mmCIF file of C-alpha atoms in Angstrom:
data_model
loop_
_atom_site.group_PDB
_atom_site.id
_atom_site.type_symbol
_atom_site.label_atom_id
_atom_site.label_comp_id
_atom_site.label_asym_id
_atom_site.label_seq_id
_atom_site.Cartn_x
_atom_site.Cartn_y
_atom_site.Cartn_z
ATOM 1 C CA MET A 11 0.000 0.000 0.000
ATOM 2 C CA ARG A 12 1.035 3.567 -0.573
ATOM 3 C CA LEU A 13 2.361 5.578 2.348
ATOM 4 C CA GLY A 14 0.912 8.967 3.104
ATOM 5 C CA VAL A 15 4.246 10.285 4.322
ATOM 6 C CA PRO A 16 7.639 9.490 2.736
ATOM 7 C CA LEU A 17 9.069 7.562 5.698
ATOM 8 C CA VAL A 18 9.730 4.237 4.016
ATOM 9 C CA LYS A 19 10.254 3.564 0.361
ATOM 10 C CA ARG A 20 9.024 0.157 -0.724
ATOM 11 C CA PRO A 21 10.862 -1.588 -3.566
ATOM 12 C CA SER A 22 8.693 -2.429 -6.585
ATOM 13 C CA PRO A 23 8.939 -6.142 -7.545
ATOM 14 C CA SER A 24 8.930 -7.169 -11.175
ATOM 15 C CA LEU A 25 5.416 -7.686 -12.508
ATOM 16 C CA LEU A 26 6.489 -9.417 -15.669
ATOM 17 C CA ARG A 27 7.418 -12.829 -14.396
ATOM 18 C CA ALA A 28 6.629 -15.495 -16.893
ATOM 19 C CA ALA A 29 4.387 -17.497 -14.549
ATOM 20 C CA ALA A 30 2.229 -14.437 -13.790
ATOM 21 C CA ALA A 31 2.105 -12.519 -17.043
ATOM 22 C CA ALA A 32 -1.376 -11.716 -18.320
ATOM 23 C CA ALA A 33 -2.890 -9.508 -20.983
ATOM 24 C CA LEU A 34 -4.770 -6.291 -20.464
ATOM 25 C CA VAL A 35 -8.463 -6.890 -19.942
ATOM 26 C CA GLY A 36 -10.392 -3.691 -20.550
ATOM 27 C CA ALA A 37 -8.628 -1.010 -18.582
ATOM 28 C CA VAL A 38 -7.295 -3.287 -15.831
ATOM 29 C CA THR A 39 -3.746 -4.598 -15.829
ATOM 30 C CA VAL A 40 -3.958 -8.215 -14.658
ATOM 31 C CA THR A 41 -0.717 -9.558 -13.246
ATOM 32 C CA SER A 42 -1.596 -12.996 -11.876
ATOM 33 C CA ALA A 43 -3.019 -16.008 -13.633
ATOM 34 C CA GLY A 44 -6.718 -16.511 -13.098
ATOM 35 C CA VAL A 45 -7.420 -13.026 -11.759
ATOM 36 C CA ALA A 46 -8.749 -11.820 -15.104
ATOM 37 C CA SER A 47 -11.756 -14.099 -14.779
ATOM 38 C CA ALA A 48 -12.387 -13.253 -11.109
ATOM 39 C CA GLY A 49 -14.984 -10.520 -11.292
ATOM 40 C CA VAL A 50 -14.889 -9.335 -7.670
ATOM 41 C CA ILE A 51 -11.880 -7.025 -7.863
ATOM 42 C CA GLY A 52 -11.062 -3.574 -6.551
ATOM 43 C CA PRO A 53 -8.255 -1.061 -5.929
ATOM 44 C CA ASP A 54 -6.896 0.502 -2.778
ATOM 45 C CA VAL A 55 -5.971 4.164 -2.908
ATOM 46 C CA SER A 56 -4.404 6.884 -0.805
ATOM 47 C CA SER A 57 -3.390 10.523 -1.088
ATOM 48 C CA TYR A 58 -0.736 9.351 -3.563
ATOM 49 C CA ASN A 59 -3.478 8.913 -6.141
ATOM 50 C CA HIS A 60 -4.081 12.667 -5.997
ATOM 51 C CA ASP A 61 -0.439 13.702 -6.325
ATOM 52 C CA ASN A 62 0.257 16.595 -8.703
ATOM 53 C CA GLY A 63 -3.409 17.035 -9.516
ATOM 54 C CA ALA A 64 -4.051 13.373 -10.391
ATOM 55 C CA THR A 65 -7.704 12.437 -10.234
ATOM 56 C CA LEU A 66 -9.937 9.508 -9.367
ATOM 57 C CA ASP A 67 -13.114 9.230 -11.420
ATOM 58 C CA TRP A 68 -15.095 6.886 -9.209
ATOM 59 C CA ARG A 69 -17.867 6.303 -11.721
ATOM 60 C CA ALA A 70 -15.290 5.178 -14.283
ATOM 61 C CA VAL A 71 -13.511 3.055 -11.682
ATOM 62 C CA GLN A 72 -16.759 1.258 -10.993
ATOM 63 C CA HIS A 73 -18.297 0.950 -14.441
ATOM 64 C CA ARG A 74 -15.349 0.875 -16.858
ATOM 65 C CA GLY A 75 -12.703 -0.408 -14.475
ATOM 66 C CA GLY A 76 -15.014 -3.135 -13.176
ATOM 67 C CA ALA A 77 -14.341 -2.447 -9.506
ATOM 68 C CA SER A 78 -16.721 -4.078 -7.022
ATOM 69 C CA PHE A 79 -15.067 -2.500 -3.982
ATOM 70 C CA VAL A 80 -12.391 -0.036 -2.921
ATOM 71 C CA PHE A 81 -10.173 0.377 0.126
ATOM 72 C CA ILE A 82 -9.225 3.942 1.017
ATOM 73 C CA LYS A 83 -6.425 4.929 3.353
ATOM 74 C CA ALA A 84 -7.715 6.887 6.338
ATOM 75 C CA THR A 85 -4.837 7.281 8.764
ATOM 76 C CA GLU A 86 -1.188 6.419 9.432
ATOM 77 C CA GLY A 87 0.757 6.257 12.647
ATOM 78 C CA GLY A 88 -0.291 8.532 15.469
ATOM 79 C CA GLY A 89 -1.080 11.729 13.626
ATOM 80 C CA TYR A 90 -1.394 11.493 9.849
ATOM 81 C CA ARG A 91 -4.840 11.703 8.260
ATOM 82 C CA ASN A 92 -5.312 11.253 4.522
ATOM 83 C CA PRO A 93 -6.619 14.658 3.351
ATOM 84 C CA ALA A 94 -8.549 12.990 0.532
ATOM 85 C CA PHE A 95 -10.165 10.323 2.702
ATOM 86 C CA SER A 96 -13.477 12.018 3.403
ATOM 87 C CA SER A 97 -14.111 13.079 -0.195
ATOM 88 C CA ASP A 98 -13.037 9.752 -1.700
ATOM 89 C CA PHE A 99 -15.019 7.729 0.840
ATOM 90 C CA ALA A 100 -18.131 9.820 0.244
ATOM 91 C CA ALA A 101 -17.770 9.657 -3.546
ATOM 92 C CA ALA A 102 -17.473 5.861 -3.522
ATOM 93 C CA GLY A 103 -20.478 5.600 -1.222
ATOM 94 C CA SER A 104 -22.618 7.842 -3.415
ATOM 95 C CA LEU A 105 -22.193 5.290 -6.227
ATOM 96 C CA HIS A 106 -23.030 2.376 -3.906
ATOM 97 C CA LEU A 107 -19.510 1.071 -4.371
ATOM 98 C CA ILE A 108 -18.579 -1.169 -1.453
ATOM 99 C CA ARG A 109 -15.826 0.582 0.465
ATOM 100 C CA GLY A 110 -13.346 -0.008 3.254
ATOM 101 C CA ALA A 111 -11.009 2.203 5.288
ATOM 102 C CA TYR A 112 -7.522 1.236 6.433
ATOM 103 C CA HIS A 113 -4.916 2.392 8.929
ATOM 104 C CA PHE A 114 -1.201 2.119 8.151
ATOM 105 C CA ALA A 115 0.491 0.987 11.359
ATOM 106 C CA ARG A 116 3.586 2.683 12.795
ATOM 107 C CA PRO A 117 4.231 0.572 15.923
ATOM 108 C CA SER A 118 6.513 1.865 18.665
ATOM 109 C CA GLY A 119 7.304 1.475 22.345
ATOM 110 C CA VAL A 120 10.004 0.029 24.559
ATOM 111 C CA ASN A 121 8.044 -1.910 27.141
ATOM 112 C CA ALA A 122 4.618 -3.570 27.175
ATOM 113 C CA ALA A 123 2.865 -0.526 28.657
ATOM 114 C CA GLN A 124 4.277 1.845 26.040
ATOM 115 C CA ILE A 125 3.505 -0.567 23.223
ATOM 116 C CA ALA A 126 -0.117 -0.960 24.369
ATOM 117 C CA THR A 127 -0.504 2.798 24.780
ATOM 118 C CA ASN A 128 0.836 3.449 21.279
ATOM 119 C CA ALA A 129 -1.440 0.828 19.706
ATOM 120 C CA THR A 130 -4.480 2.175 21.536
ATOM 121 C CA ALA A 131 -3.723 5.748 20.450
ATOM 122 C CA GLU A 132 -3.375 4.747 16.796
ATOM 123 C CA ALA A 133 -6.615 2.756 16.898
ATOM 124 C CA ARG A 134 -8.469 5.659 18.480
ATOM 125 C CA GLN A 135 -7.120 8.087 15.908
ATOM 126 C CA PHE A 136 -8.393 5.773 13.189
ATOM 127 C CA GLY A 137 -11.773 5.407 14.903
ATOM 128 C CA HIS A 138 -12.107 9.159 15.274
ATOM 129 C CA THR A 139 -11.535 9.530 11.538
ATOM 130 C CA VAL A 140 -13.777 6.764 10.192
ATOM 131 C CA GLY A 141 -16.471 6.444 12.873
ATOM 132 C CA THR A 142 -18.158 3.079 13.417
ATOM 133 C CA LEU A 143 -18.313 2.157 9.714
ATOM 134 C CA ALA A 144 -21.905 1.106 10.297
ATOM 135 C CA GLY A 145 -24.450 0.815 7.514
ATOM 136 C CA TRP A 146 -24.693 -1.030 4.242
ATOM 137 C CA GLY A 147 -21.666 -0.980 1.968
ATOM 138 C CA ASN A 148 -18.996 -0.391 4.618
ATOM 139 C CA LEU A 149 -16.430 -3.135 5.123
ATOM 140 C CA PRO A 150 -14.911 -3.741 8.583
ATOM 141 C CA PRO A 151 -11.919 -1.620 9.663
ATOM 142 C CA VAL A 152 -8.526 -2.642 8.260
ATOM 143 C CA LEU A 153 -5.127 -2.729 9.935
ATOM 144 C CA ASP A 154 -2.333 -2.404 7.346
ATOM 145 C CA LEU A 155 0.592 -4.125 9.016
ATOM 146 C CA GLU A 156 3.849 -3.901 7.086
ATOM 147 C CA ASP A 157 6.155 -1.885 9.343
ATOM 148 C CA ALA A 158 7.506 -3.297 12.611
ATOM 149 C CA GLY A 159 9.467 -0.255 13.721
ATOM 150 C CA THR A 160 11.966 -1.517 16.302
ATOM 151 C CA LEU A 161 9.640 -4.123 17.804
ATOM 152 C CA SER A 162 10.450 -7.797 18.064
ATOM 153 C CA PRO A 163 7.911 -10.374 16.812
ATOM 154 C CA GLY A 164 6.588 -10.825 20.348
ATOM 155 C CA GLN A 165 6.261 -7.090 20.919
ATOM 156 C CA LEU A 166 4.667 -6.561 17.528
ATOM 157 C CA SER A 167 2.154 -9.323 18.275
ATOM 158 C CA LEU A 168 1.159 -7.451 21.439
ATOM 159 C CA TRP A 169 0.859 -4.170 19.544
ATOM 160 C CA THR A 170 -1.271 -5.816 16.840
ATOM 161 C CA LEU A 171 -3.587 -7.499 19.328
ATOM 162 C CA VAL A 172 -4.195 -4.249 21.235
ATOM 163 C CA TRP A 173 -4.933 -2.331 18.028
ATOM 164 C CA LEU A 174 -7.352 -4.974 16.746
ATOM 165 C CA GLN A 175 -9.179 -5.258 20.066
ATOM 166 C CA THR A 176 -9.464 -1.482 20.423
ATOM 167 C CA ALA A 177 -10.783 -1.064 16.883
ATOM 168 C CA ARG A 178 -13.286 -3.825 17.536
ATOM 169 C CA LYS A 179 -14.561 -2.056 20.660
ATOM 170 C CA LEU A 180 -14.842 1.249 18.805
ATOM 171 C CA THR A 181 -16.710 -0.123 15.787
ATOM 172 C CA GLY A 182 -18.365 -3.295 17.031
ATOM 173 C CA ARG A 183 -16.839 -5.162 14.096
ATOM 174 C CA THR A 184 -14.033 -7.674 13.643
ATOM 175 C CA PRO A 185 -11.182 -5.912 11.782
ATOM 176 C CA ILE A 186 -9.481 -7.195 8.641
ATOM 177 C CA LEU A 187 -5.709 -7.694 8.866
ATOM 178 C CA TYR A 188 -3.584 -6.750 5.847
ATOM 179 C CA THR A 189 -0.032 -8.014 5.555
ATOM 180 C CA SER A 190 2.428 -9.671 3.181
ATOM 181 C CA ARG A 191 3.841 -13.184 3.348
ATOM 182 C CA SER A 192 7.415 -12.071 3.917
ATOM 183 C CA PHE A 193 6.510 -9.511 6.589
ATOM 184 C CA TRP A 194 4.330 -11.921 8.540
ATOM 185 C CA LYS A 195 6.964 -14.626 8.539
ATOM 186 C CA ASP A 196 9.890 -12.347 9.356
ATOM 187 C CA SER A 197 8.387 -9.685 11.622
ATOM 188 C CA MET A 198 5.530 -11.597 13.244
ATOM 189 C CA GLY A 199 7.343 -14.911 13.583
ATOM 190 C CA ASN A 200 4.657 -16.494 11.394
ATOM 191 C CA SER A 201 2.285 -16.263 14.371
ATOM 192 C CA ALA A 202 -0.854 -18.399 14.238
ATOM 193 C CA ASP A 203 -2.616 -16.342 16.927
ATOM 194 C CA PHE A 204 -4.568 -14.071 14.603
ATOM 195 C CA ALA A 205 -6.334 -16.581 12.360
ATOM 196 C CA SER A 206 -9.748 -15.509 13.690
ATOM 197 C CA TYR A 207 -9.376 -12.195 11.844
ATOM 198 C CA PRO A 208 -10.155 -11.978 8.107
ATOM 199 C CA LEU A 209 -6.905 -11.938 6.124
ATOM 200 C CA TRP A 210 -6.019 -9.551 3.311
ATOM 201 C CA LEU A 211 -2.781 -10.971 1.949
ATOM 202 C CA ALA A 212 -0.317 -9.296 -0.405
ATOM 203 C CA ASN A 213 1.414 -11.863 -2.598
ATOM 204 C CA TYR A 214 2.589 -10.803 -6.049
ATOM 205 C CA GLY A 215 3.606 -12.711 -9.159
ATOM 206 C CA VAL A 216 1.851 -15.972 -8.294
ATOM 207 C CA SER A 217 -1.211 -17.776 -9.591
ATOM 208 C CA ALA A 218 -2.610 -18.072 -6.063
ATOM 209 C CA PRO A 219 -1.422 -16.728 -2.699
ATOM 210 C CA THR A 220 0.452 -18.916 -0.239
ATOM 211 C CA LEU A 221 -1.082 -18.594 3.219
ATOM 212 C CA VAL A 222 0.815 -17.713 6.376
ATOM 213 C CA GLY A 223 0.379 -18.165 10.111
ATOM 214 C CA GLY A 224 -2.671 -20.148 11.123
ATOM 215 C CA TRP A 225 -4.973 -18.977 8.339
ATOM 216 C CA LYS A 226 -6.772 -21.625 6.311
ATOM 217 C CA SER A 227 -8.121 -19.128 3.776
ATOM 218 C CA TYR A 228 -7.956 -15.465 2.842
ATOM 219 C CA ALA A 229 -10.657 -12.819 2.410
ATOM 220 C CA PHE A 230 -8.765 -10.591 -0.051
ATOM 221 C CA TRP A 231 -5.641 -11.181 -2.110
ATOM 222 C CA GLN A 232 -3.637 -8.163 -3.258
ATOM 223 C CA TYR A 233 -2.077 -9.429 -6.457
ATOM 224 C CA SER A 234 -0.561 -6.179 -7.773
ATOM 225 C CA GLU A 235 0.872 -2.995 -6.331
ATOM 226 C CA SER A 236 1.167 -1.226 -9.690
ATOM 227 C CA GLY A 237 -2.001 -2.039 -11.607
ATOM 228 C CA ARG A 238 -3.902 0.120 -14.027
ATOM 229 C CA MET A 239 -7.622 0.749 -13.796
ATOM 230 C CA ALA A 240 -9.949 3.005 -15.748
ATOM 231 C CA GLY A 241 -10.802 6.116 -13.749
ATOM 232 C CA ALA A 242 -7.453 6.239 -11.915
ATOM 233 C CA ALA A 243 -4.817 8.518 -13.447
ATOM 234 C CA LEU A 244 -1.983 6.810 -11.550
ATOM 235 C CA ASN A 245 -1.189 3.194 -10.752
ATOM 236 C CA VAL A 246 -3.242 1.493 -8.062
ATOM 237 C CA ASP A 247 -2.888 -1.594 -5.906
ATOM 238 C CA LEU A 248 -5.320 -4.279 -7.075
ATOM 239 C CA SER A 249 -6.973 -7.002 -5.033
ATOM 240 C CA VAL A 250 -9.501 -9.755 -5.584
ATOM 241 C CA PHE A 251 -12.134 -10.898 -3.090
ATOM 242 C CA ASN A 252 -12.194 -14.604 -2.311
ATOM 243 C CA GLY A 253 -15.922 -15.080 -2.869
ATOM 244 C CA SER A 254 -18.991 -13.871 -4.739
ATOM 245 C CA SER A 255 -20.442 -10.376 -4.929
ATOM 246 C CA ALA A 256 -23.219 -11.458 -2.569
ATOM 247 C CA GLN A 257 -20.658 -12.702 -0.045
ATOM 248 C CA LEU A 258 -18.739 -9.450 -0.327
ATOM 249 C CA GLU A 259 -21.925 -7.497 0.351
ATOM 250 C CA ALA A 260 -22.625 -9.701 3.371
ATOM 251 C CA MET A 261 -19.277 -8.608 4.837
ATOM 252 C CA THR A 262 -20.573 -5.047 5.008
ATOM 253 C CA VAL A 263 -23.331 -5.920 7.466
ATOM 254 C CA SER A 264 -22.220 -5.520 11.082
ATOM 255 C CA PRO A 265 -23.284 -8.079 13.710
ATOM 256 C CA ALA A 266 -25.465 -5.449 15.383
ATOM 257 C CA ALA A 267 -27.198 -4.627 12.103
ATOM 258 C CA ALA A 268 -27.658 -8.305 11.337
ATOM 259 C CA ALA A 269 -29.183 -8.865 14.781
ATOM 260 C CA ALA A 270 -31.475 -5.861 14.355
ATOM 261 C CA ALA A 271 -32.599 -7.116 10.944
ATOM 262 C CA ALA A 272 -33.276 -10.572 12.374
ATOM 263 C CA ALA A 273 -35.270 -9.075 15.257
ATOM 264 C CA ALA A 274 -37.289 -6.935 12.834
ATOM 265 C CA ALA A 275 -38.007 -9.952 10.656
ATOM 266 C CA ALA A 276 -39.105 -11.953 13.700
ATOM 267 C CA ALA A 277 -41.361 -9.110 14.863
ATOM 268 C CA THR A 278 -42.945 -8.880 11.411
ATOM 269 C CA ALA A 279 -43.525 -12.622 11.324
ATOM 270 C CA SER A 280 -45.094 -12.513 14.797
ATOM 271 C CA ALA A 281 -47.359 -9.620 13.820
ATOM 272 C CA ASN A 282 -48.460 -11.450 10.676
ATOM 273 C CA ALA A 283 -49.190 -14.587 12.691
ATOM 274 C CA SER A 284 -51.275 -12.598 15.196
ATOM 275 C CA ALA A 285 -53.225 -10.927 12.387
ATOM 276 C CA ASN A 286 -53.915 -14.277 10.758
ATOM 277 C CA ALA A 287 -55.071 -15.743 14.089
ATOM 278 C CA ALA A 288 -57.372 -12.767 14.694
ATOM 279 C CA ALA A 289 -58.891 -13.138 11.229
ATOM 280 C CA THR A 290 -59.448 -16.855 11.817
ATOM 281 C CA ASN A 291 -61.145 -16.183 15.170
ATOM 282 C CA ALA A 292 -63.367 -13.501 13.664
ATOM 283 C CA ALA A 293 -64.465 -15.846 10.890
ATOM 284 C CA ALA A 294 -65.248 -18.574 13.420
ATOM 285 C CA ALA A 295 -67.291 -16.166 15.545
ATOM 286 C CA ALA A 296 -69.239 -15.041 12.494
ATOM 287 C CA ALA A 297 -69.976 -18.632 11.555
ATOM 288 C CA THR A 298 -71.189 -19.386 15.095
ATOM 289 C CA ALA A 299 -73.456 -16.356 15.112
ATOM 290 C CA SER A 300 -75.045 -17.276 11.786
ATOM 291 C CA SER A 301 -76.048 -20.727 13.111
ATOM 292 C CA ALA A 302 -77.686 -19.513 16.386
ATOM 293 C CA PRO A 303 -81.596 -19.853 16.864
ATOM 294 C CA LEU A 304 -83.586 -16.895 15.548
ATOM 295 C CA ARG A 305 -85.368 -14.619 17.976
ATOM 296 C CA TYR A 306 -87.887 -11.877 17.257
ATOM 297 C CA THR A 307 -87.389 -8.436 18.642
ATOM 298 C CA THR A 308 -90.796 -6.912 19.414
ATOM 299 C CA LEU A 309 -92.767 -4.807 21.832
ATOM 300 C CA ALA A 310 -94.909 -6.702 24.362
ATOM 301 C CA GLY A 311 -98.690 -6.561 23.881
ATOM 302 C CA SER A 312 -99.587 -5.869 27.460
ATOM 303 C CA LYS A 313 -98.230 -3.873 30.331
ATOM 304 C CA SER A 314 -97.376 -5.166 33.722
ATOM 305 C CA ALA A 315 -98.663 -3.555 36.903
ATOM 306 C CA ASP A 316 -95.689 -1.242 37.146
ATOM 307 C CA ARG A 317 -96.192 -0.047 33.540
ATOM 308 C CA THR A 318 -92.831 -1.420 32.308
ATOM 309 C CA ARG A 319 -92.167 -2.725 28.789
ATOM 310 C CA THR A 320 -90.016 -5.638 27.682
ATOM 311 C CA ASP A 321 -88.259 -5.556 24.290
ATOM 312 C CA VAL A 322 -87.590 -9.234 23.571
ATOM 313 C CA THR A 323 -90.347 -11.772 22.926
ATOM 314 C CA ALA A 324 -89.745 -15.426 22.049
ATOM 315 C CA ARG A 325 -91.565 -17.467 19.391
ATOM 316 C CA SER A 326 -94.044 -18.735 22.070
ATOM 317 C CA ASP A 327 -95.286 -15.153 22.606
ATOM 318 C CA VAL A 328 -95.991 -14.409 18.978
ATOM 319 C CA ARG A 329 -99.637 -15.516 19.108
ATOM 320 C CA SER A 330 -100.386 -13.252 22.075
ATOM 321 C CA TRP A 331 -98.679 -10.410 20.282
ATOM 322 C CA LEU A 332 -100.808 -10.939 17.148
ATOM 323 C CA SER A 333 -103.982 -10.981 19.255
ATOM 324 C CA VAL A 334 -103.279 -7.370 20.203
ATOM 325 C CA PHE A 335 -104.124 -6.417 16.617
ATOM 326 C CA GLY A 336 -106.876 -9.013 16.152
ATOM 327 C CA MET A 337 -104.606 -11.006 13.821
ATOM 328 C CA ASP A 338 -104.890 -14.307 15.675
ATOM 329 C CA GLY A 339 -108.290 -15.159 14.168
ATOM 330 C CA SER A 340 -110.331 -13.665 17.045
ATOM 331 C CA ARG A 341 -110.877 -10.387 15.185
ATOM 332 C CA THR A 342 -110.711 -8.653 18.587
ATOM 333 C CA ILE A 343 -108.327 -5.769 19.044
ATOM 334 C CA GLN A 344 -107.104 -5.426 22.618
ATOM 335 C CA ARG A 345 -106.984 -2.082 24.277
ATOM 336 C CA PHE A 346 -104.236 -0.669 26.418
#
């Protein structure tokens, strides 16, 4: 990945090795066998991609470059913030391009307390810049680990663990860990302690990445650090997602959002079940009412001693009621 400040200059490996050579496909330079046919690809960018007035046309990146996602550098070390992060992140989001934000680590410290303090500060700086990364289309936070400073593998493992745990607390999401094969083996002692975190592995000039540490699979594979993509004036790093577009989209849903969606779905199902039960009960009640014995509602034909009137007369009282009007065959009309 590109650095935001010129502290370390990374050597550029040859991209023309015979085993990895590939032809241009559209506007994307493919540098590893098989990647050309893998549709879920995307670049990662930083302030470098705006150097000397260079531009990023996000619509072209998405539609002509074929990008399904993008990673954008947010912060580095304890104080650097990519000045183009907010605008690039917003532009990608406005096009519904799946997006991620990464922090370039600058570990430091002499003892465990200093190392933990430094890692916590860098994670908090990143969190302050990117927020919780909640909502559709936002990938989990990313730790870009490719500089050990003066730390030993054991010390760097502590630093990495503290950063990842702090970022997880701040965002509620499990971070992605970016590294290269050589760095992980040399600077992290090929540790197998981080296999529970999704891996974004840089491995160039090969047909498929070789895993490190305790990982059994990778989430993203960065197969080029000098690719070309429509919409980007300068070279970009290129990566491929190890899955389908639907699986990539699923990575953007946080556990809290997934739980909320599940709860909402359960509530809707419960409400529908209650409505159906109420409709069934109402229909049963209506059927019961329609089969009940008929009764006539009338006015009584005579008054009791206290001059009161009853309003309901059964079938057995019909004849007496008709006699009031001389309709019972007697031809006599009673008087009140």
